Coordinates of N, CA, C and O in Angstrom, one line a residue:
M1 N 111.4 93.7 113.9 CA 110.0 94.0 113.5 C 109.0 93.9 114.6 O 108.0 94.5 114.6
L2 N 109.4 93.1 115.6 CA 108.5 92.9 116.8 C 108.1 94.2 117.5 O 107.0 94.4 117.8
R3 N 109.1 95.1 117.6 CA 108.7 96.4 118.3 C 107.6 97.1 117.5 O 106.9 97.9 118.1
Y4 N 107.5 96.9 116.2 CA 106.5 97.6 115.4 C 105.1 96.9 115.6 O 104.1 97.5 115.4
L5 N 105.2 95.6 115.9 CA 104.0 94.8 115.9 C 103.5 94.4 117.2 O 102.3 94.0 117.4
S6 N 104.4 94.4 118.2 CA 104.0 93.9 119.5 C 102.8 94.7 120.1 O 102.0 94.2 120.9
S7 N 102.8 96.0 119.8 CA 101.7 96.8 120.3 C 100.7 97.1 119.1 O 100.1 98.2 119.1
L8 N 100.5 96.1 118.3 CA 99.8 96.3 117.1 C 98.3 96.0 117.3 O 97.9 94.9 117.0
P9 N 97.5 96.9 117.8 CA 96.1 96.6 118.0 C 95.5 96.4 116.6 O 94.5 95.7 116.5
A10 N 96.1 96.9 115.6 CA 95.6 96.8 114.2 C 95.6 95.3 113.8 O 94.9 94.9 112.9
A11 N 96.5 94.5 114.4 CA 96.6 93.1 114.0 C 95.2 92.5 114.3 O 94.7 91.7 113.5
T12 N 94.7 92.7 115.5 CA 93.5 92.2 115.9 C 92.4 92.8 115.0 O 91.5 92.1 114.6
V13 N 92.4 94.1 114.8 CA 91.4 94.7 114.0 C 91.4 94.2 112.6 O 90.4 93.9 112.0
C14 N 92.6 94.0 112.0 CA 92.7 93.5 110.6 C 92.1 92.1 110.6 O 91.5 91.7 109.6
L15 N 92.4 91.3 111.6 CA 91.9 89.9 111.6 C 90.4 89.9 111.8 O 89.7 88.9 111.4
A16 N 89.8 90.9 112.4 CA 88.4 90.9 112.6 C 87.7 91.8 111.6 O 86.5 91.6 111.4
T17 N 88.3 92.7 111.0 CA 87.7 93.7 110.1 C 87.0 92.9 109.0 O 85.9 93.3 108.6
L18 N 87.6 91.9 108.4 CA 87.0 91.2 107.4 C 86.2 90.0 108.0 O 86.2 88.9 107.4
G19 N 85.6 90.2 109.1 CA 84.9 89.2 109.8 C 83.8 88.6 108.9 O 83.4 87.4 109.1
G20 N 83.2 89.3 108.0 CA 82.2 88.7 107.2 C 82.7 88.6 105.7 O 83.4 89.4 105.2
T21 N 82.3 87.5 105.1 CA 82.8 87.2 103.7 C 82.0 88.1 102.8 O 82.3 88.1 101.6
A22 N 81.0 88.8 103.3 CA 80.1 89.6 102.4 C 80.7 91.0 102.3 O 79.9 92.0 102.2
V23 N 82.0 91.2 102.4 CA 82.6 92.5 102.3 C 82.3 93.0 100.9 O 82.5 92.3 99.9
A24 N 81.9 94.2 100.8 CA 81.5 94.9 99.5 C 82.8 94.9 98.6 O 83.9 95.2 99.1
D25 N 82.6 94.6 97.4 CA 83.7 94.6 96.4 C 84.3 96.0 96.3 O 85.6 96.0 96.2
E26 N 83.6 97.0 96.4 CA 84.1 98.3 96.4 C 85.1 98.6 97.5 O 86.2 99.2 97.3
I27 N 84.8 98.1 98.7 CA 85.6 98.3 99.9 C 86.9 97.5 99.6 O 88.0 98.1 99.9
M28 N 86.8 96.3 99.2 CA 88.0 95.5 99.0 C 88.8 96.1 97.8 O 90.1 96.1 98.0
D29 N 88.2 96.6 96.8 CA 89.0 97.2 95.7 C 89.8 98.4 96.3 O 90.9 98.6 95.9
D30 N 89.2 99.2 97.2 CA 89.9 100.3 97.8 C 91.0 99.8 98.6 O 92.1 100.4 98.6
I31 N 90.8 98.8 99.4 CA 91.9 98.2 100.2 C 93.1 97.8 99.4 O 94.2 98.0 99.6
I32 N 92.7 97.0 98.3 CA 93.8 96.5 97.4 C 94.5 97.7 96.8 O 95.8 97.7 96.7
L33 N 93.8 98.7 96.3 CA 94.5 99.9 95.7 C 95.4 100.6 96.7 O 96.5 101.1 96.4
T34 N 94.9 100.7 98.0 CA 95.7 101.3 99.0 C 97.0 100.5 99.3 O 98.0 101.0 99.6
A35 N 96.8 99.1 99.3 CA 98.0 98.3 99.6 C 99.0 98.1 98.5 O 100.2 97.9 98.7
Q36 N 98.5 98.3 97.2 CA 99.4 98.1 96.1 C 100.8 98.8 96.2 O 101.8 98.2 95.8
P37 N 100.9 100.0 96.6 CA 102.2 100.7 96.6 C 103.2 100.1 97.5 O 104.4 100.3 97.4
Y38 N 102.7 99.2 98.4 CA 103.6 98.6 99.4 C 103.9 97.1 99.1 O 104.7 96.5 99.8
M39 N 103.3 96.6 98.1 CA 103.4 95.1 97.8 C 104.8 94.7 97.4 O 105.2 93.5 97.5
H40 N 105.7 95.6 97.0 CA 107.0 95.3 96.6 C 108.0 95.2 97.8 O 109.1 94.7 97.6
H41 N 107.5 95.6 98.9 CA 108.4 95.6 100.1 C 108.6 94.3 100.7 O 107.7 93.5 100.8
S42 N 109.9 94.1 101.1 CA 110.2 92.9 101.9 C 110.0 93.2 103.4 O 109.8 94.4 103.7
C43 N 110.2 92.2 104.2 CA 110.1 92.5 105.7 C 111.2 93.5 106.0 O 110.9 94.5 106.8
G44 N 112.4 93.4 105.5 CA 113.4 94.3 105.8 C 113.3 95.7 105.2 O 113.5 96.7 105.8
S45 N 112.8 95.7 103.9 CA 112.7 97.0 103.2 C 111.6 97.9 103.8 O 111.7 99.1 103.8
V46 N 110.6 97.3 104.3 CA 109.5 98.1 104.9 C 110.0 98.8 106.1 O 109.7 100.0 106.4
L47 N 110.9 98.1 106.9 CA 111.4 98.8 108.1 C 112.5 99.8 107.7 O 112.6 100.8 108.3
D48 N 113.3 99.5 106.6 CA 114.2 100.5 106.2 C 113.6 101.7 105.7 O 114.1 102.8 106.0
T49 N 112.4 101.6 105.0 CA 111.7 102.7 104.5 C 110.9 103.5 105.5 O 110.8 104.7 105.5
F50 N 110.1 102.7 106.3 CA 109.1 103.3 107.2 C 109.4 103.1 108.7 O 108.6 103.3 109.5
G51 N 110.6 102.6 109.0 CA 111.0 102.2 110.3 C 110.8 103.3 111.4 O 110.5 103.0 112.6
D52 N 110.8 104.5 111.0 CA 110.6 105.6 112.0 C 109.2 105.9 112.2 O 108.9 106.7 113.1
D53 N 108.3 105.3 111.5 CA 106.9 105.5 111.6 C 106.1 104.2 111.9 O 105.7 103.5 111.0
E54 N 106.0 103.9 113.2 CA 105.4 102.6 113.6 C 104.0 102.5 113.1 O 103.5 101.4 112.8
E55 N 103.3 103.6 113.1 CA 101.9 103.6 112.7 C 101.8 103.2 111.2 O 100.9 102.5 110.8
Q56 N 102.7 103.7 110.4 CA 102.7 103.4 109.0 C 103.0 101.9 108.7 O 102.4 101.3 107.9
V57 N 104.0 101.4 109.5 CA 104.3 100.0 109.4 C 103.1 99.1 109.8 O 102.7 98.2 109.1
A58 N 102.4 99.5 110.8 CA 101.2 98.8 111.3 C 100.1 98.9 110.2 O 99.4 97.9 110.0
E59 N 99.9 100.0 109.6 CA 98.9 100.2 108.6 C 99.2 99.3 107.4 O 98.3 98.7 106.8
I60 N 100.5 99.3 107.0 CA 100.8 98.4 105.8 C 100.6 97.0 106.1 O 100.0 96.2 105.3
V61 N 100.9 96.5 107.3 CA 100.7 95.1 107.7 C 99.2 94.9 107.8 O 98.7 93.8 107.3
R62 N 98.4 95.8 108.3 CA 96.9 95.7 108.4 C 96.3 95.5 107.0 O 95.5 94.6 106.8
L63 N 96.8 96.4 106.1 CA 96.2 96.3 104.7 C 96.5 94.9 104.1 O 95.7 94.3 103.5
M64 N 97.8 94.5 104.3 CA 98.2 93.2 103.7 C 97.4 92.0 104.3 O 97.1 91.0 103.7
A65 N 97.2 92.1 105.6 CA 96.4 91.1 106.3 C 95.0 91.1 105.8 O 94.4 90.0 105.7
M66 N 94.4 92.2 105.6 CA 93.0 92.3 105.1 C 92.9 91.6 103.7 O 92.0 90.9 103.4
V67 N 93.9 91.9 102.9 CA 94.0 91.3 101.5 C 94.1 89.7 101.7 O 93.4 89.0 101.0
S68 N 95.0 89.3 102.6 CA 95.1 87.9 102.8 C 93.9 87.2 103.3 O 93.5 86.1 102.8
L69 N 93.2 87.8 104.2 CA 92.0 87.3 104.8 C 90.9 87.2 103.7 O 90.2 86.2 103.6
F70 N 90.8 88.2 102.9 CA 89.8 88.2 101.8 C 90.2 87.1 100.8 O 89.3 86.4 100.4
N71 N 91.4 87.0 100.4 CA 91.8 86.0 99.4 C 91.6 84.6 99.9 O 91.2 83.7 99.1
R72 N 91.8 84.4 101.2 CA 91.6 83.1 101.8 C 90.1 82.9 102.2 O 89.8 81.8 102.7
Q73 N 89.3 83.9 102.0 CA 87.9 83.8 102.4 C 87.7 83.4 103.9 O 86.9 82.5 104.2
I74 N 88.4 84.0 104.7 CA 88.4 83.7 106.1 C 87.5 84.7 106.8 O 87.6 85.9 106.7
D75 N 86.5 84.2 107.5 CA 85.6 85.0 108.3 C 86.0 84.8 109.8 O 85.6 83.9 110.5
V76 N 86.8 85.7 110.3 CA 87.4 85.6 111.6 C 86.3 85.6 112.7 O 86.4 84.8 113.6
L77 N 85.3 86.4 112.6 CA 84.3 86.5 113.6 C 83.5 85.2 113.7 O 83.1 84.8 114.8
A78 N 83.3 84.6 112.6 CA 82.6 83.3 112.6 C 83.5 82.1 113.1 O 83.0 81.3 113.8
E79 N 84.8 82.2 112.7 CA 85.7 81.1 113.1 C 86.1 81.2 114.5 O 86.4 80.2 115.2
V80 N 86.2 82.4 115.0 CA 86.7 82.6 116.4 C 85.7 83.6 117.1 O 86.0 84.8 117.2
P81 N 84.6 83.1 117.5 CA 83.5 84.0 118.0 C 83.8 84.6 119.4 O 83.3 85.7 119.7
D82 N 84.7 84.0 120.1 CA 85.0 84.4 121.5 C 86.0 85.6 121.4 O 87.0 85.5 120.8
E83 N 85.6 86.7 122.1 CA 86.4 87.9 122.1 C 87.8 87.7 122.7 O 88.8 88.2 122.2
Q84 N 87.9 86.9 123.7 CA 89.2 86.6 124.4 C 90.1 85.8 123.4 O 91.3 86.0 123.4
D85 N 89.5 84.8 122.7 CA 90.2 84.1 121.7 C 90.8 85.0 120.6 O 91.9 84.8 120.1
R86 N 90.0 86.0 120.2 CA 90.5 86.9 119.2 C 91.7 87.8 119.7 O 92.5 88.1 118.9
A87 N 91.7 88.0 121.0 CA 92.9 88.7 121.6 C 94.1 87.8 121.5 O 95.2 88.3 121.2
V88 N 93.9 86.5 121.6 CA 95.0 85.5 121.5 C 95.5 85.5 120.0 O 96.7 85.4 119.7
I89 N 94.5 85.7 119.1 CA 94.9 85.7 117.7 C 95.9 86.8 117.4 O 96.8 86.6 116.6
K90 N 95.7 87.9 118.0 CA 96.7 89.0 117.8 C 98.1 88.6 118.1 O 99.0 88.8 117.4
D91 N 98.2 88.0 119.3 CA 99.5 87.6 119.8 C 100.1 86.5 118.8 O 101.3 86.5 118.5
E92 N 99.3 85.6 118.4 CA 99.7 84.5 117.5 C 100.1 85.1 116.2 O 101.1 84.7 115.6
F93 N 99.3 86.0 115.7 CA 99.6 86.6 114.4 C 101.0 87.3 114.4 O 101.8 87.2 113.5
V94 N 101.2 88.1 115.5 CA 102.4 88.9 115.6 C 103.6 87.9 115.7 O 104.6 88.1 115.0
E95 N 103.5 86.8 116.5 CA 104.5 85.8 116.6 C 104.8 85.2 115.2 O 106.0 85.0 114.9
E96 N 103.8 84.8 114.5 CA 104.0 84.1 113.2 C 104.6 85.1 112.2 O 105.5 84.7 111.5
L97 N 104.2 86.3 112.2 CA 104.8 87.3 111.3 C 106.3 87.5 111.7 O 107.1 87.6 110.8
E98 N 106.5 87.7 112.9 CA 107.9 87.9 113.4 C 108.8 86.7 113.0 O 109.9 86.9 112.5
D99 N 108.3 85.5 113.2 CA 109.0 84.3 112.8 C 109.3 84.3 111.3 O 110.5 84.0 110.9
A100 N 108.3 84.6 110.5 CA 108.5 84.6 109.0 C 109.5 85.6 108.6 O 110.4 85.3 107.8
C101 N 109.5 86.8 109.2 CA 110.4 87.9 108.8 C 111.8 87.6 109.3 O 112.8 87.9 108.7
D102 N 111.9 87.0 110.5 CA 113.2 86.7 111.1 C 113.9 85.6 110.2 O 115.1 85.6 110.0
D103 N 113.1 84.6 109.8 CA 113.6 83.5 108.9 C 114.1 84.0 107.6 O 115.1 83.5 107.1
D104 N 113.5 85.1 107.0 CA 113.9 85.6 105.7 C 113.5 87.0 105.6 O 112.4 87.4 105.1
P105 N 114.4 87.9 106.0 CA 114.1 89.4 106.0 C 113.9 89.9 104.5 O 113.3 90.9 104.3
G106 N 114.4 89.1 103.5 CA 114.2 89.5 102.1 C 112.8 89.0 101.6 O 112.5 89.3 100.4
M107 N 112.1 88.2 102.4 CA 110.8 87.8 101.9 C 109.8 89.0 101.7 O 109.8 89.9 102.5
L108 N 109.0 88.9 100.7 CA 108.0 89.9 100.5 C 107.2 90.0 101.8 O 106.7 88.9 102.3
L109 N 106.9 91.2 102.2 CA 106.1 91.3 103.4 C 104.7 90.8 103.2 O 104.2 90.1 104.1
A110 N 104.2 90.9 102.0 CA 102.8 90.4 101.8 C 102.8 88.9 101.9 O 101.9 88.3 102.4
G111 N 103.9 88.2 101.5 CA 104.0 86.8 101.6 C 104.1 86.4 103.1 O 103.5 85.4 103.6
A112 N 104.9 87.1 103.9 CA 105.1 86.9 105.3 C 103.8 87.1 106.0 O 103.4 86.2 106.9
V113 N 103.0 88.1 105.7 CA 101.7 88.3 106.3 C 100.8 87.2 106.0 O 100.1 86.7 106.8
D114 N 100.8 86.8 104.7 CA 99.9 85.7 104.3 C 100.2 84.4 105.1 O 99.3 83.7 105.5
L115 N 101.5 84.1 105.2 CA 101.9 82.9 106.0 C 101.5 83.0 107.4 O 101.0 82.1 108.0
A116 N 101.6 84.2 108.0 CA 101.2 84.5 109.4 C 99.7 84.3 109.5 O 99.2 83.7 110.5
V117 N 98.9 84.8 108.6 CA 97.5 84.7 108.6 C 97.1 83.2 108.6 O 96.3 82.7 109.4
K118 N 97.7 82.5 107.6 CA 97.4 81.1 107.5 C 97.8 80.3 108.7 O 96.9 79.5 109.2
A119 N 99.0 80.5 109.3 CA 99.4 79.7 110.5 C 98.5 80.1 111.7 O 98.2 79.3 112.5
T120 N 98.2 81.4 111.8 CA 97.3 81.8 112.9 C 96.0 81.2 112.9 O 95.5 80.7 113.9
M121 N 95.4 81.2 111.7 CA 94.0 80.6 111.6 C 94.1 79.1 111.7 O 93.1 78.5 112.3
Q122 N 95.1 78.4 111.3 CA 95.2 77.0 111.5 C 95.4 76.6 112.9 O 94.9 75.6 113.4
A123 N 96.0 77.5 113.7 CA 96.1 77.3 115.2 C 94.7 77.3 115.8 O 94.6 76.7 116.9
F124 N 93.7 77.9 115.2 CA 92.4 78.0 115.8 C 91.4 77.0 115.2 O 90.2 77.1 115.4
D125 N 91.9 76.1 114.3 CA 91.0 75.1 113.7 C 90.6 74.1 114.7 O 91.3 73.7 115.5

């Protein structure tokens, strides 16, 4: 999965996109609706299904990360105001997601993304 995520600028974007907790409910509803068709995928099955389309895999991860950040009420821009630190978040997020998926390829991708978001943000507490 690393080859799909190592160049994932969307990881940084997704961690910063929900920078404010005042995200409109309509926008979040749209994100959730867009993510729903992929929620049944495991780390392995998303690669089996979309492995030839790195952009699609990145988009799926981005959507799931946005849902995780919203559910955890994480304001990345407030918690990590320094732009250089946010660049480090991308690397940390990718590493945490890779670890979760390597540990259990059958884990739901949404769960692996949530674990990665949690661990990434804890590293910056």
